[in-house]
Amino acid sequence: MIALTVKGGLFAALLIVASVRDLKTREIPDWIPALLLCTGFIGIHPLDSCLGLVLTGLPYFVAAALTRRKDGICGGDCKLMAACGFVLGVWGGLLQSVLSLTLAVLAGCATAFARRKPLKEILLPLAPFFCAGGIFS
């Protein structure tokens, strides 16, 4: 029980650090997903963790490869979500993705409405939404 509490605390703390860094620099340092991956070894379920890593990270990798925009989904987002999938497992990682992207779309729509701009012109860092989705999932 204590191990899962420590795992959850480290997971939330690292996601908050990723959010702050992404807001300030629009970049997620490589050490954050690496530490998240290490956190996933606490109370690991190997098959669920490995499947979570692939099934959670792969859609972001495909989106980054298809869009190829400097200001869109990049490698840091892919690595962060893959590491989150490793920590949370398949269903937790997919739930985090759904919650995160729903929050991002809602925030983007609200920002576009407030600024009276088209939604495609709104650029928001994703890590804060990944953080919220991860903590709520």
CSV table of C-alpha atoms in Angstrom, one decimal:
chain,number,residue,atom,x,y,z
A,1,MET,CA,0.0,0.0,0.0
A,2,ILE,CA,2.8,2.4,0.9
A,3,ALA,CA,4.6,1.6,-2.4
A,4,LEU,CA,1.5,2.6,-4.4
A,5,THR,CA,1.1,5.8,-2.4
A,6,VAL,CA,4.8,6.7,-3.2
A,7,LYS,CA,4.2,5.8,-6.9
A,8,GLY,CA,1.2,8.0,-7.1
A,9,GLY,CA,2.9,10.9,-5.4
A,10,LEU,CA,6.0,10.7,-7.6
A,11,PHE,CA,3.8,10.4,-10.7
A,12,ALA,CA,1.8,13.5,-9.8
A,13,ALA,CA,4.9,15.5,-8.9
A,14,LEU,CA,6.7,14.6,-12.1
A,15,LEU,CA,3.6,15.5,-14.2
A,16,ILE,CA,3.3,18.9,-12.4
A,17,VAL,CA,7.0,19.6,-13.1
A,18,ALA,CA,6.4,18.6,-16.8
A,19,SER,CA,3.5,21.0,-16.9
A,20,VAL,CA,5.4,23.9,-15.5
A,21,ARG,CA,8.4,23.3,-17.8
A,22,ASP,CA,6.1,23.0,-20.8
A,23,LEU,CA,4.3,26.2,-19.9
A,24,LYS,CA,7.6,28.1,-19.5
A,25,THR,CA,9.7,26.7,-22.2
A,26,ARG,CA,7.3,24.8,-24.5
A,27,GLU,CA,9.6,21.8,-24.0
A,28,ILE,CA,9.5,18.7,-21.9
A,29,PRO,CA,13.0,17.6,-20.8
A,30,ASP,CA,14.0,14.0,-21.5
A,31,TRP,CA,14.7,13.3,-17.8
A,32,ILE,CA,11.0,13.7,-16.9
A,33,PRO,CA,9.7,10.8,-19.0
A,34,ALA,CA,12.8,8.8,-17.9
A,35,LEU,CA,11.9,9.3,-14.2
A,36,LEU,CA,8.3,8.6,-14.9
A,37,LEU,CA,9.4,5.3,-16.5
A,38,CYS,CA,11.4,4.5,-13.4
A,39,THR,CA,8.3,5.3,-11.2
A,40,GLY,CA,6.4,2.6,-13.2
A,41,PHE,CA,8.7,-0.1,-11.8
A,42,ILE,CA,7.1,0.4,-8.4
A,43,GLY,CA,4.5,-2.3,-8.1
A,44,ILE,CA,4.9,-3.2,-11.8
A,45,HIS,CA,2.6,-5.5,-13.7
A,46,PRO,CA,4.9,-6.2,-16.6
A,47,LEU,CA,2.4,-7.0,-19.4
A,48,ASP,CA,0.0,-4.2,-18.5
A,49,SER,CA,2.8,-1.7,-18.2
A,50,CYS,CA,4.4,-2.6,-21.5
A,51,LEU,CA,1.1,-2.6,-23.3
A,52,GLY,CA,0.3,0.7,-21.7
A,53,LEU,CA,3.5,2.2,-22.9
A,54,VAL,CA,2.9,1.2,-26.5
A,55,LEU,CA,-0.9,1.7,-26.7
A,56,THR,CA,-0.8,5.1,-24.9
A,57,GLY,CA,2.3,6.5,-26.7
A,58,LEU,CA,1.7,5.2,-30.2
A,59,PRO,CA,-1.2,7.4,-31.1
A,60,TYR,CA,0.8,10.5,-30.1
A,61,PHE,CA,3.8,9.3,-32.2
A,62,VAL,CA,1.6,8.7,-35.2
A,63,ALA,CA,0.0,12.2,-34.8
A,64,ALA,CA,3.4,13.8,-34.5
A,65,ALA,CA,4.7,11.9,-37.6
A,66,LEU,CA,1.7,12.8,-39.7
A,67,THR,CA,1.5,16.5,-38.7
A,68,ARG,CA,5.2,17.4,-38.6
A,69,ARG,CA,4.6,20.8,-37.2
A,70,LYS,CA,7.1,22.4,-34.9
A,71,ASP,CA,4.4,23.9,-32.8
A,72,GLY,CA,2.2,20.8,-32.6
A,73,ILE,CA,2.6,17.4,-30.9
A,74,CYS,CA,6.4,16.7,-30.6
A,75,GLY,CA,8.7,14.0,-29.2
A,76,GLY,CA,8.4,15.3,-25.7
A,77,ASP,CA,4.6,14.8,-25.7
A,78,CYS,CA,5.0,11.3,-27.2
A,79,LYS,CA,7.6,10.3,-24.6
A,80,LEU,CA,5.6,11.7,-21.7
A,81,MET,CA,2.5,9.9,-22.6
A,82,ALA,CA,4.3,6.6,-23.3
A,83,ALA,CA,5.9,6.8,-19.9
A,84,CYS,CA,2.5,7.6,-18.3
A,85,GLY,CA,1.0,4.6,-20.1
A,86,PHE,CA,3.8,2.5,-18.5
A,87,VAL,CA,3.0,3.8,-15.1
A,88,LEU,CA,-0.8,3.6,-15.4
A,89,GLY,CA,-1.2,0.5,-17.6
A,90,VAL,CA,-3.4,0.1,-20.6
A,91,TRP,CA,-6.7,1.3,-19.3
A,92,GLY,CA,-5.3,4.0,-17.1
A,93,GLY,CA,-3.2,5.4,-19.9
A,94,LEU,CA,-6.1,5.4,-22.3
A,95,LEU,CA,-8.3,7.1,-19.7
A,96,GLN,CA,-5.6,9.7,-19.2
A,97,SER,CA,-5.5,10.3,-23.0
A,98,VAL,CA,-9.2,10.8,-23.3
A,99,LEU,CA,-9.4,13.1,-20.3
A,100,SER,CA,-6.4,15.1,-21.3
A,101,LEU,CA,-7.4,15.6,-24.9
A,102,THR,CA,-11.0,16.4,-23.9
A,103,LEU,CA,-9.7,19.1,-21.6
A,104,ALA,CA,-7.3,20.4,-24.2
A,105,VAL,CA,-10.1,20.7,-26.8
A,106,LEU,CA,-12.4,22.5,-24.4
A,107,ALA,CA,-9.7,24.9,-23.3
A,108,GLY,CA,-8.8,25.5,-27.0
A,109,CYS,CA,-12.4,26.2,-27.9
A,110,ALA,CA,-12.8,28.6,-24.9
A,111,THR,CA,-9.5,30.4,-25.8
A,112,ALA,CA,-10.5,30.7,-29.4
A,113,PHE,CA,-13.9,32.1,-28.4
A,114,ALA,CA,-12.4,34.6,-26.0
A,115,ARG,CA,-9.7,35.7,-28.5
A,116,ARG,CA,-12.2,35.7,-31.4
A,117,LYS,CA,-9.8,33.6,-33.4
A,118,PRO,CA,-10.3,30.3,-35.4
A,119,LEU,CA,-9.5,27.2,-33.3
A,120,LYS,CA,-6.7,26.2,-35.7
A,121,GLU,CA,-4.8,29.3,-34.7
A,122,ILE,CA,-4.8,28.5,-31.0
A,123,LEU,CA,-1.6,26.8,-29.7
A,124,LEU,CA,-1.6,25.4,-26.2
A,125,PRO,CA,1.1,23.3,-24.5
A,126,LEU,CA,-0.3,19.8,-23.9
A,127,ALA,CA,1.6,18.8,-20.7
A,128,PRO,CA,-0.7,20.7,-18.4
A,129,PHE,CA,-3.6,18.8,-19.8
A,130,PHE,CA,-1.7,15.5,-19.6
A,131,CYS,CA,-1.0,16.4,-15.9
A,132,ALA,CA,-4.7,17.0,-15.2
A,133,GLY,CA,-5.7,13.8,-17.0
A,134,GLY,CA,-3.1,11.8,-15.2
A,135,ILE,CA,-4.0,13.0,-11.8
A,136,PHE,CA,-7.8,12.5,-12.4
A,137,SER,CA,-7.4,9.1,-14.0
